[in-house]
Coordinates of C-alpha atoms in Angstrom, one line a residue:
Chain F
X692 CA -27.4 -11.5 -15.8
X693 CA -23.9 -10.0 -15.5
X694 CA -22.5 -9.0 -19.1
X695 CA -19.8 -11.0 -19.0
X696 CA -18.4 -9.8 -22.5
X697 CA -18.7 -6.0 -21.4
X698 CA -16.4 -6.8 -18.5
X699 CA -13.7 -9.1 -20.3
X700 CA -13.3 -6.7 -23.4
X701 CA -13.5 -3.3 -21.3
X702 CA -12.2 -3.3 -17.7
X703 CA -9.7 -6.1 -17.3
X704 CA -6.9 -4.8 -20.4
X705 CA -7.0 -1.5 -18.6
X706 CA -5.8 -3.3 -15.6
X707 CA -2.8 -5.2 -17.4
X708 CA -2.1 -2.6 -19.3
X709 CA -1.3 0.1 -16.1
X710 CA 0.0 -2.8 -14.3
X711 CA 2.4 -4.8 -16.1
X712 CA 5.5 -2.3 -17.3
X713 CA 5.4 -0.9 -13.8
X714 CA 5.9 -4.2 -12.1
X715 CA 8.6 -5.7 -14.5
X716 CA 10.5 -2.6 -14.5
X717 CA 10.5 -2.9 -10.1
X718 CA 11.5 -6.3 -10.1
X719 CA 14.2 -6.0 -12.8
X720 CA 16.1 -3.0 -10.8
X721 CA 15.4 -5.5 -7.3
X722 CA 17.4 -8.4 -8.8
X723 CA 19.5 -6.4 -10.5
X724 CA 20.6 -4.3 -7.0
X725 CA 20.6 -7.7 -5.5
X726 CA 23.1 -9.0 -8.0
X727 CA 25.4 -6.0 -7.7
X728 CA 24.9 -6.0 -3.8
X729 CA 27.4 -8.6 -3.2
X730 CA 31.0 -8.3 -2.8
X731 CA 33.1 -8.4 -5.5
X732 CA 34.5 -11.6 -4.4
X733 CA 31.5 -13.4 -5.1
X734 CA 32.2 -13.5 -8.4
X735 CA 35.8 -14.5 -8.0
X736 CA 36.4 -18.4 -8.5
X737 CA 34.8 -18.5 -11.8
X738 CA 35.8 -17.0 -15.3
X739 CA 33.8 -13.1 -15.4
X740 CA 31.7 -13.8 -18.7
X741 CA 31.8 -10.7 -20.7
X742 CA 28.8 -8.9 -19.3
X743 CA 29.8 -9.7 -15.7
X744 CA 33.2 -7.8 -16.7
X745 CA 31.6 -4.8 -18.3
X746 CA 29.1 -4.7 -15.0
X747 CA 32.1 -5.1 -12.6
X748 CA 33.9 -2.6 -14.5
X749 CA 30.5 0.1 -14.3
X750 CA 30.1 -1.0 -10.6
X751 CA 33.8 -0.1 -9.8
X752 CA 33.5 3.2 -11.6
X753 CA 30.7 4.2 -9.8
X754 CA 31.3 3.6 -6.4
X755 CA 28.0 5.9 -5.5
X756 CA 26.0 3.8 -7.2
X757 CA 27.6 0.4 -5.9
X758 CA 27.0 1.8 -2.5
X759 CA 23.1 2.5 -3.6
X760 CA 22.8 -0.8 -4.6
X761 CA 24.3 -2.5 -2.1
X762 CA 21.8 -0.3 0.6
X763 CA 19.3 -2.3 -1.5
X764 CA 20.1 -5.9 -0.8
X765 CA 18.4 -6.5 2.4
X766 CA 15.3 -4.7 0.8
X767 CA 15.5 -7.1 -1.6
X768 CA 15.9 -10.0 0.2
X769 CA 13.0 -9.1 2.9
X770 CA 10.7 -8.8 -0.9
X771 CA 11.6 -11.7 -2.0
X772 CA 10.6 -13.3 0.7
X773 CA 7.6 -11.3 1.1
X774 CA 6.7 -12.2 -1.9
X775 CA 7.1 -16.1 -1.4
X776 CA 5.2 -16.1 1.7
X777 CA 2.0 -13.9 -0.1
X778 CA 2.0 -16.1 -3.0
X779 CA 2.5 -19.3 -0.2
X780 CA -0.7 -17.9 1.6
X781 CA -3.3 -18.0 -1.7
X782 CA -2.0 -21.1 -3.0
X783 CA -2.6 -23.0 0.6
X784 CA -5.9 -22.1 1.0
X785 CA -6.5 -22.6 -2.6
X786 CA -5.7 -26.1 -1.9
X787 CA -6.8 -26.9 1.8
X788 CA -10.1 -26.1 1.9
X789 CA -13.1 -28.3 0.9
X790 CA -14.6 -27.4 -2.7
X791 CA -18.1 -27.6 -2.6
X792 CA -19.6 -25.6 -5.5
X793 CA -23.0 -25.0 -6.7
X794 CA -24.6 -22.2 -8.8
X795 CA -26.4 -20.1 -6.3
X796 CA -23.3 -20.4 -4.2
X797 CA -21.4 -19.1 -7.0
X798 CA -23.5 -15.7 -7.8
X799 CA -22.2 -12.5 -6.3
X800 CA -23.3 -11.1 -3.1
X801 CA -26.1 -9.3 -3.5
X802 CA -27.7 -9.6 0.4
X803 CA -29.9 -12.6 -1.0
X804 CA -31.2 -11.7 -4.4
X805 CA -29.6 -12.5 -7.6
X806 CA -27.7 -9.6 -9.3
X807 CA -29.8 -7.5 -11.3
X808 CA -27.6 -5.3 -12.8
X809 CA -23.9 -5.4 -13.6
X810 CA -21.9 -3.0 -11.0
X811 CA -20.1 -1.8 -13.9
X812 CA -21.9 1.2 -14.3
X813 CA -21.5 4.7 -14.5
X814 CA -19.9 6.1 -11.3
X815 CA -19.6 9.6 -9.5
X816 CA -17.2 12.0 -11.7
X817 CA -15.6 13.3 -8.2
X818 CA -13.6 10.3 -8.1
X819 CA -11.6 11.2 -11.6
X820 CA -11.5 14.8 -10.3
X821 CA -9.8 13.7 -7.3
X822 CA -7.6 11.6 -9.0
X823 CA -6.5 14.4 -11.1
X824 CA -6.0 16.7 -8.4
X825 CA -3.7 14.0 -6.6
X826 CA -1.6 14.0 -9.6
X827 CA -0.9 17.4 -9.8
X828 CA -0.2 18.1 -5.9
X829 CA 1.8 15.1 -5.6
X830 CA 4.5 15.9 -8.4
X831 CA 4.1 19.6 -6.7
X832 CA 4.8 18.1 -3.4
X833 CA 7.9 16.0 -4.9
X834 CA 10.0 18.7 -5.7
X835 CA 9.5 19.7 -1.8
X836 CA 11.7 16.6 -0.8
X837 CA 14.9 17.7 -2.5
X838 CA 14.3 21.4 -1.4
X839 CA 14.2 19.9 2.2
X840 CA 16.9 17.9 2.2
X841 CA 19.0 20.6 0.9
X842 CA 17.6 23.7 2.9
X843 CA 20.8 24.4 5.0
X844 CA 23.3 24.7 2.1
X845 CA 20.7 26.8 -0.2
X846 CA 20.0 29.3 2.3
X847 CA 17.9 32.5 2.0
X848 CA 17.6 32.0 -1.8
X849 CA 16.2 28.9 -1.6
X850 CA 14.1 29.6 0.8
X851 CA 12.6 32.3 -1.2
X852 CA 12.1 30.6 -4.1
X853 CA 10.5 28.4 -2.4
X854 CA 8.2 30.9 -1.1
X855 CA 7.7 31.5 -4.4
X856 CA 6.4 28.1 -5.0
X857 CA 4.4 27.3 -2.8
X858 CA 2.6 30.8 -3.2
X859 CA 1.4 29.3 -7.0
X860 CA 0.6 26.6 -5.1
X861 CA -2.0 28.0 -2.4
X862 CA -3.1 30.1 -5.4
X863 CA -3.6 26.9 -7.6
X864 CA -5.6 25.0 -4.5
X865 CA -7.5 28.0 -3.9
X866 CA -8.9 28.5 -7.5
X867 CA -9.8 24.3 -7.2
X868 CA -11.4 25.6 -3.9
X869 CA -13.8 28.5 -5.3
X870 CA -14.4 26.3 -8.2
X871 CA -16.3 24.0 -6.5
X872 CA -13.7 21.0 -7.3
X873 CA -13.1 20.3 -3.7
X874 CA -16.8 19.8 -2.9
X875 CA -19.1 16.7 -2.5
X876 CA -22.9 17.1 -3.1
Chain E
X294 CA 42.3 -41.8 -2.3
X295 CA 44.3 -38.8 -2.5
X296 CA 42.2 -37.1 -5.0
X297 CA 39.1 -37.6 -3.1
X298 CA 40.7 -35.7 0.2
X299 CA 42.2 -33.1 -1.8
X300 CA 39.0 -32.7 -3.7
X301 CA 37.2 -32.8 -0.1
X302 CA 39.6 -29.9 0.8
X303 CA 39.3 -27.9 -1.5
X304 CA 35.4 -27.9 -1.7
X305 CA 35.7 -27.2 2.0
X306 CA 38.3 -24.4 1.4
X307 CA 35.6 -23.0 -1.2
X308 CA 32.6 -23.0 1.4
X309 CA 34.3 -21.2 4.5
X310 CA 36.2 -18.7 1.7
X311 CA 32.4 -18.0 0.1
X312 CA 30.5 -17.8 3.9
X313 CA 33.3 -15.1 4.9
X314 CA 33.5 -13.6 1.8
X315 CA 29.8 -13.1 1.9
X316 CA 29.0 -12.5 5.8
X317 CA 26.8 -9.4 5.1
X318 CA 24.7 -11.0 2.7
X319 CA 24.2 -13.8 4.9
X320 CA 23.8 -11.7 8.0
X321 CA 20.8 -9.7 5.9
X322 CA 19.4 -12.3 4.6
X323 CA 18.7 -13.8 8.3
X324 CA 17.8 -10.4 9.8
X325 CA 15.5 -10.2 6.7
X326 CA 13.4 -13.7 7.5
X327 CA 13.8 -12.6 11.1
X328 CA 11.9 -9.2 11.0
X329 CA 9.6 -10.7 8.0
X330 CA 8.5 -13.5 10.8
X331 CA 8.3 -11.0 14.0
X332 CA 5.9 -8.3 12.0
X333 CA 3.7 -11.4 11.0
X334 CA 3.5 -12.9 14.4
X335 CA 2.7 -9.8 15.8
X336 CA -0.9 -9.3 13.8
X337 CA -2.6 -12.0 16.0
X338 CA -1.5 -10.2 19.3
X339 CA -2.5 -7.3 17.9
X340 CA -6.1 -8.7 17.0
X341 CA -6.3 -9.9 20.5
X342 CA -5.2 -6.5 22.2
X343 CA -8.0 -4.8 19.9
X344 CA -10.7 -7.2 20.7
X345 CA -9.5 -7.6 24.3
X346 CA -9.6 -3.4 24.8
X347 CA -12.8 -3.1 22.4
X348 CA -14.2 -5.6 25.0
X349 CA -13.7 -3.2 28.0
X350 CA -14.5 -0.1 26.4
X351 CA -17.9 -1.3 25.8
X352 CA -18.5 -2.9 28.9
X353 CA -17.7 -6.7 28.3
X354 CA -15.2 -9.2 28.5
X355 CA -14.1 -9.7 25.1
X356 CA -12.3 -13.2 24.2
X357 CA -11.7 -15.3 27.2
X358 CA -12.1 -19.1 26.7
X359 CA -8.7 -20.5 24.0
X360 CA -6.1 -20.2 26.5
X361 CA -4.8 -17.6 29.2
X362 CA -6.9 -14.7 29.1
X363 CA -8.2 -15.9 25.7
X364 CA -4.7 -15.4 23.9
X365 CA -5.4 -18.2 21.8
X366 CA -8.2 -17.2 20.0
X367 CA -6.4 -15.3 17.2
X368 CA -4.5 -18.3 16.9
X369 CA -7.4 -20.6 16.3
X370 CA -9.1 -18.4 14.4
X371 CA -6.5 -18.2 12.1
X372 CA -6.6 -22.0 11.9
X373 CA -10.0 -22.4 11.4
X374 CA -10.0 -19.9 8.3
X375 CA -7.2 -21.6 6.9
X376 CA -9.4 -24.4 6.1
X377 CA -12.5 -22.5 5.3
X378 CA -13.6 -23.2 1.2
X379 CA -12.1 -20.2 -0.4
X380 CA -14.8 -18.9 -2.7
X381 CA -14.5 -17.6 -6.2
X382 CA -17.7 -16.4 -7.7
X383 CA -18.2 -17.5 -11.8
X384 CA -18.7 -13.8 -12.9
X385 CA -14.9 -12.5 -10.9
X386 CA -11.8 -12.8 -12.6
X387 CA -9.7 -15.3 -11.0
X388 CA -6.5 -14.5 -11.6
X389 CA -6.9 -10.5 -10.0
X390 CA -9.0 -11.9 -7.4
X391 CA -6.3 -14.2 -6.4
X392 CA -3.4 -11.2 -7.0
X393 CA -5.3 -8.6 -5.0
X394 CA -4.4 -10.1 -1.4
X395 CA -1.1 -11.2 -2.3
X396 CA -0.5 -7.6 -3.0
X397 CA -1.4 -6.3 0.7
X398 CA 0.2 -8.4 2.1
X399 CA 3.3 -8.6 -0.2
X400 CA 3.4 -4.3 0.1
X401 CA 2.7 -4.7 4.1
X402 CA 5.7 -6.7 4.6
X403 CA 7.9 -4.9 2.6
X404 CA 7.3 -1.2 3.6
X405 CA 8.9 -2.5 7.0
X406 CA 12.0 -3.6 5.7
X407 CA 13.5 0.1 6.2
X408 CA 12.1 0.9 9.4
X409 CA 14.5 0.7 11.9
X410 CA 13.9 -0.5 15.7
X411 CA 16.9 -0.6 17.8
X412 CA 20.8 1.1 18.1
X413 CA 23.0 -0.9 16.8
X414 CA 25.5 -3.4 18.8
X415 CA 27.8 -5.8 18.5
X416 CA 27.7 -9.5 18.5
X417 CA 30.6 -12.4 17.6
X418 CA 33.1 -9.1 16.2
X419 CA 29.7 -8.4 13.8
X420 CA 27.9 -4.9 14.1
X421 CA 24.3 -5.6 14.0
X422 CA 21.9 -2.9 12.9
X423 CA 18.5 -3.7 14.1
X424 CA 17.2 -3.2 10.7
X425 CA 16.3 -4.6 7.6
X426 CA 17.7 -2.5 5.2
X427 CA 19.2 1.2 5.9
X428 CA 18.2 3.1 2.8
X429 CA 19.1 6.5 2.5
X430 CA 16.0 7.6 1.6
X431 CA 13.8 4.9 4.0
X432 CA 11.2 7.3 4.3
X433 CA 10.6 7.3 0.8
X434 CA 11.3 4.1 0.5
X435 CA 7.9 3.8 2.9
X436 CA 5.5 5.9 1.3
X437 CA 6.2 4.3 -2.4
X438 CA 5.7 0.7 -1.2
X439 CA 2.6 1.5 1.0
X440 CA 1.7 3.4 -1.8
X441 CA 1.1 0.5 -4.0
X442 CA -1.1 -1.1 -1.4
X443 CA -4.0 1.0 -3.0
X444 CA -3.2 -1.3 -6.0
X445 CA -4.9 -4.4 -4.1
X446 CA -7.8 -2.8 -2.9
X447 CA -8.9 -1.5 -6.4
X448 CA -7.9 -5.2 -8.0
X449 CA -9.5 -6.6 -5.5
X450 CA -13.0 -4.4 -6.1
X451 CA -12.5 -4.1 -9.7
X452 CA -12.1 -8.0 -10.1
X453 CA -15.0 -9.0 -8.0
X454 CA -17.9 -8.1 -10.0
X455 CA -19.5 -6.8 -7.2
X456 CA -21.6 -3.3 -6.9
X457 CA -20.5 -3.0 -3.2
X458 CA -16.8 -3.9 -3.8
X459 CA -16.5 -1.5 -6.6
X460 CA -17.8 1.0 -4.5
X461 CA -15.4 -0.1 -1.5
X462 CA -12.6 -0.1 -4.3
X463 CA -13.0 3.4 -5.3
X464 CA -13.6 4.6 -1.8
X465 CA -10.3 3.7 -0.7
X466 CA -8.3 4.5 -4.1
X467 CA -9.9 8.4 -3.1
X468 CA -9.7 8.5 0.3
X469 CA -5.9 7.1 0.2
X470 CA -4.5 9.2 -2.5
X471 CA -6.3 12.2 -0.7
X472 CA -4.5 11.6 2.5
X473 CA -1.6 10.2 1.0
X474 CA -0.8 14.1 0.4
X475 CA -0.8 15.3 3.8
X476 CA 1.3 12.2 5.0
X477 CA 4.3 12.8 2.9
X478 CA 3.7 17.5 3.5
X479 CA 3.6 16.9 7.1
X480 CA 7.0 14.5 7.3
X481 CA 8.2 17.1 5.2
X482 CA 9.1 19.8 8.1
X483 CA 10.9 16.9 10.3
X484 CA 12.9 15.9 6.9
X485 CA 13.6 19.9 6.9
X486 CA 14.8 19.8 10.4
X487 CA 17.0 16.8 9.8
X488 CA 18.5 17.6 6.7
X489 CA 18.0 13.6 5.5
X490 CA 15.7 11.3 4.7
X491 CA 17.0 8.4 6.4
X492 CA 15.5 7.1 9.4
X493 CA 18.0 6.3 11.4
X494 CA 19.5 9.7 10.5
X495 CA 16.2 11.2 12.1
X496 CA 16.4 9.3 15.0
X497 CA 19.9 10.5 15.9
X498 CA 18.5 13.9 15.3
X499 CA 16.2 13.7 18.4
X500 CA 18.8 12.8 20.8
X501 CA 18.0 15.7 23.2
X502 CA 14.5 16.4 22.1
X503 CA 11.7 14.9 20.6
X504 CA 10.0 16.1 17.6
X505 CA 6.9 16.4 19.1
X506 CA 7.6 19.3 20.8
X507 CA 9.0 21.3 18.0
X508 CA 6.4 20.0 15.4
X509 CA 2.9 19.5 17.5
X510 CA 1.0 20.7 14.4
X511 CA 2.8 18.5 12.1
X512 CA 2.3 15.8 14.4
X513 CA -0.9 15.5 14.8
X514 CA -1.5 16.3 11.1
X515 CA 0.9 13.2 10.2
X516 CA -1.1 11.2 12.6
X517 CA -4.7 12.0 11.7
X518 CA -3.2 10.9 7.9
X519 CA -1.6 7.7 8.7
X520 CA -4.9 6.6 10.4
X521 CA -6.5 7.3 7.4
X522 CA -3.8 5.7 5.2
X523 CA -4.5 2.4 7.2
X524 CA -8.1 2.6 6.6
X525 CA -9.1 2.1 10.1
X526 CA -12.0 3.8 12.1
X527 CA -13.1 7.0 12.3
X528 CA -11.9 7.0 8.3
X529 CA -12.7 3.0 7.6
X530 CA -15.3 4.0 4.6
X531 CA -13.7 1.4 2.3
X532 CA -15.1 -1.5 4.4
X533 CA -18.0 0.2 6.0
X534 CA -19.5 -2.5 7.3
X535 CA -23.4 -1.1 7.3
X536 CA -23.8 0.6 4.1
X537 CA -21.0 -1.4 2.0
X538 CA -21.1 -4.8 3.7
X539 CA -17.4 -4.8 4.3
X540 CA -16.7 -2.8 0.8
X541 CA -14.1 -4.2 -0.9
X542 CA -13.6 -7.3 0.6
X543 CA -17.1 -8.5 0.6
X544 CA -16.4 -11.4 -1.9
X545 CA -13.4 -13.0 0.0
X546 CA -13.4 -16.2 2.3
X547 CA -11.0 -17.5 4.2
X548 CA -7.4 -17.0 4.5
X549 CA -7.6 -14.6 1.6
X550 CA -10.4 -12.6 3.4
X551 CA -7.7 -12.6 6.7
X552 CA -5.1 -11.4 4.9
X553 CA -6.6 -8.7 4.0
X554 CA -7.0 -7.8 7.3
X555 CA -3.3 -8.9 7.8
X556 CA -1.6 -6.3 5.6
X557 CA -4.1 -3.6 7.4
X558 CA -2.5 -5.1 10.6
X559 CA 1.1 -4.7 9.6
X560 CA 0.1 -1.5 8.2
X561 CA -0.8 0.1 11.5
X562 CA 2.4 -1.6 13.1
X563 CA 4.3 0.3 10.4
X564 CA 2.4 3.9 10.5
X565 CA 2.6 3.8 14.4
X566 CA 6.5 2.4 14.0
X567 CA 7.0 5.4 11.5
X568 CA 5.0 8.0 13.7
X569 CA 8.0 6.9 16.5
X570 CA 10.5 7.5 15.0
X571 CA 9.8 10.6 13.2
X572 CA 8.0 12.7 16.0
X573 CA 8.8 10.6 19.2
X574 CA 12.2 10.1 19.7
X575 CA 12.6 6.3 18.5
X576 CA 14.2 4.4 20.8
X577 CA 15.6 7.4 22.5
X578 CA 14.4 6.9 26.3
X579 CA 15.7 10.9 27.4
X580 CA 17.1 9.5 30.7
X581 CA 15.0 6.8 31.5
X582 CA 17.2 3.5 31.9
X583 CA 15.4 1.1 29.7
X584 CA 17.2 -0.9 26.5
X585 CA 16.7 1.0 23.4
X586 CA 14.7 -1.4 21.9
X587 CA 12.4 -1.7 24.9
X588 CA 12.1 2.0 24.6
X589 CA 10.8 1.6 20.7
X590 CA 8.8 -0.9 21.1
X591 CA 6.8 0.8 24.5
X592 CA 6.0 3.5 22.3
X593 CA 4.8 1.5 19.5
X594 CA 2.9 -0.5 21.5
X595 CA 1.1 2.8 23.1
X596 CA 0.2 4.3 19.7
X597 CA -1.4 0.9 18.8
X598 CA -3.5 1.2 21.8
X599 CA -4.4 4.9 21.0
X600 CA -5.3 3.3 17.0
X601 CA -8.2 1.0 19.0
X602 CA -9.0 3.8 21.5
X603 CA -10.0 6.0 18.4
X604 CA -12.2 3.3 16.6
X605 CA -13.7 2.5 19.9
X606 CA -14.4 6.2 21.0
X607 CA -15.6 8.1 17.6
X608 CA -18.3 7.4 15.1
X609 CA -17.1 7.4 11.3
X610 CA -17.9 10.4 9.5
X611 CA -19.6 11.0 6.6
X612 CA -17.6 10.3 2.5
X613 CA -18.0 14.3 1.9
X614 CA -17.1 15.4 5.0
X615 CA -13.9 13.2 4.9
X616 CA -12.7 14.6 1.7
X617 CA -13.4 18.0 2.5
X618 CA -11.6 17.6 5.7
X619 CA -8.6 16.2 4.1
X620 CA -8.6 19.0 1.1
X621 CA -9.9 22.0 2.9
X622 CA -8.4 21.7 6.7
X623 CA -5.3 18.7 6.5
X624 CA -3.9 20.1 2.9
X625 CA -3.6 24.1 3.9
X626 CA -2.4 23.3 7.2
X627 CA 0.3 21.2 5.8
X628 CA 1.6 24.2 3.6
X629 CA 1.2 26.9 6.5
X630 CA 3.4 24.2 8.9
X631 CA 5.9 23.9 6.2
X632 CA 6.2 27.6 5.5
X633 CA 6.2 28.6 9.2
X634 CA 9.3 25.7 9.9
X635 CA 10.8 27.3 7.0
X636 CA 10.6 31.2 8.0
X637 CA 12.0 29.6 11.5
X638 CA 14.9 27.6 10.4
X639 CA 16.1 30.3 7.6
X640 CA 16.1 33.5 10.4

């Protein structure tokens, strides 16, 4: 049988853990663009509470970051409904299909046999090695996108310094090369 | 009664001042329903195109009974698995299991809000852009949210309990990430060329030539990745079906096993929407006289067809030989193409 306690003490707060700051954080900035989005009027007819004030105030300061936010709103709409119509999709067939359960039905797939093992086991350290490479080429590849965008008005020097950079890169992929990190036996 | 009429008037006076005040708002929020609805209704065309042309490159008919030319068969197979018993085995944990759909199709829907498919023109004194947002930085915008659609394939192997849908799990979260690089190195010479990272900004910038021709290598690198990214066939280890019994999905029924193959769907209507507009031109027809968006959505529809001539024409290859390929071949080329755009554009 499955080690249910292994599973439920060890995996699953991993999950949560990676998982919820990063989604609260995305939704909070959504809204909050969505908020900010509208027009100034919106907010006219009724009595600015003092936070609306101080937010107006920021907003009208900042007309580069008003003009962000407002870029945002049809983003935000289009997730929001997104998100009602995902959420929509596993409740309804939560609810319209028949429910008729019975142990055997209920056992993971296992092409006929009961599970013998729990599939939390060990697995191949290539995947954590690739993971760690992606890491550190990714953030290496972010700093490209800047450099790209601004290529015309840096000129020769940036263009050499970014010579530069993506010379410790090569040299950085190539010792992962010779070490044998990009190989699967 | 003269309350009541001034009242009356005055609530009136409130909703026409608040609909004008707010006519973008309300103007986005239709456009955004609008293009949410159209990318949705396209996935059972699209499912009927690919069975349809995987029919006649193997020698059969395909689908031919539910309605002209069998066009209704998506439609009633979506029915019928609608009100299939959806499944959840004791040892999974129900509420990831339940998340890790949601999430591909929730990240499917939403990359596409930036991708814009159409010039703009106007309508009752309103401009219209033909798009759902026009972030400065859509491309980015793109890669993030597609990016977290890795998130429901591991929840969704993780959370199974399931030897072949962890190994499905981890298979994708590797072969994604891996390609993942070469997708955003190879747009990196177009956003070079263009100076921005908006779309619509790269679209203007092909006005007299298409991408293509400047950027073959990045091209075909940028395609090779986004097939990849949308996990289909030659690269479609995640859910091999032989060795994997459909990998990370193995444990779903019904709808929630669809949308799975839903958000992959909208995901290679978005890659082949994206490879338009960055290499081909958008909806730039150089001279022939066709409405932009006819123009778009011709070329769209002709990289989807070239996504099912792939899986029908090439076997997939082996795990190592994919990573190797997209470290050792894809990565360095990516660099050389940027460096050899660069030495061009600085002299």
């Amino acid at each position: 049988m499955i080690d249910k306690n292994y599973w439920l003490g060890y995996i699953r707060p991993s999950i949560y853990q990676y998982l919820a700051p990063f989604t609260t954080i995305q939704l909070t900035v959504y809204l909050w663009g969505f908020k900010a989005g509208c027009p100034e009027e919106f907010f006219r007819r009724k009595k600015y509470t003092k936070t609306e004030f101080l937010f107006n105030s920021f907003a009208a300061k900042l007309p580069f970051l008003k003009d962000m936010l407002e870029q945002y709103t049809g983003a935000a709409i289009m997730l929001l409904f997104a998100l009602g119509i995902a959420c929509g999709m596993v409740t309804m067939t939560s609810l319209l299909g028949p429910k008729r359960h019975f142990a055997d039905k209920m056992e993971p797939f296992e092409c006929g046999e009961s599970q013998l093992v729990s599939p939390h086991q060990r697995f191949s350290v290539k995947f954590y090695l690739v993971a760690v490479l992606f890491v550190l080429f990714d953030i290496e590849a972010i700093f490209f996108f800047p450099w790209a965008v601004l290529f015309k008005r840096l000129g020769l020097f940036g263009f050499v310094e970014m010579l530069l950079f993506i010379l410790i890169l090569g040299v950085g992929l190539l010792y992962v090369w010779k070490r044998g990190g990009l190989d699967w036996e | 009664m003269d309350w009541i009429t001034e009242f009356l008037d005055e609530l009136w006076d409130f909703i026409v001042q608040s609909l004008a005040d707010n006519i973008p708002l309300i103007v986005g929020s239709v456009k955004a329903v609008v293009i949410a609805v159209a990318v949705m209704s396209v996935v059972p065309f699209l499912v009927w195109l690919e069975r349809r042309l995987m029919g006649r490159f193997q020698v059969r008919l395909g689908p031919n009974r539910v309605g002209p030319f069998g066009f209704g068969q998506p439609m009633a197979d979506t029915i019928k698995l609608l009100f299939k018993e959806s499944i959840i085995q004791t040892s999974a944990d129900k509420f990831l299991f339940h998340l890790a759909p949601a999430v591909v199709v929730f990240t499917a829907i939403v990359a596409f809000a930036v991708i814009p498919f159409g010039a703009p023109f106007e309508i009752f004194g309103q401009n219209i852009e033909l798009w759902g947002a026009n972030i400065n930085s859509g491309i980015l915008f793109v890669f993030a949210i597609s990016g977290m659609g890795i998130y429901g394939m591991v929840i969704a192997g993780l959370s199974s309990n399931n030897k072949y849908s962890l190994m499905g799990g981890l298979r994708s979260s590797a072969q994604m990430i891996s390609y993942e690089l070469t997708l955003g190195l190879s747009a990196l010479s177009i956003i070079l060329l263009t100076g921005s990272l908006s779309l619509v900004d790269m679209v203007k910038a092909q006005e007299t030539v298409p991408f293509i021709l400047i950027q073959p290598l990045a091209f075909l690198l940028f395609f090779i990745a986004g097939v990849a990214e949308t996990n289909r066939a030659p690269f479609d280890l995640p859910e091999a079906e032989q060795e994997l019994v459909a990998g990370f999905h193995t444990e779903y029924t019904g709808m929630k096993f669809a949308m799975f193959f839903m958000g992959e769907y909208i995901n290679m209507v978005t890659m082949s929407a994206l490879v338009t507009l960055l290499f081909l031109g958008g909806w730039n027809s150089y001279g022939i006289p066709v409405w932009p968006i006819v123009s778009f959505a011709a070329k769209v529809v002709f990289l989807l067809c070239v996504f099912i001539w792939l899986r029908s024409t090439f076997p997939r290859i082996r795990y190592d030989r994919l990573m190797t390929f997209g470290w050792k071949v894809l990565l360095p080329l990516c660099l050389l193409n940027l460096l050899i755009t660069g030495t061009i554009k600085v002299m």
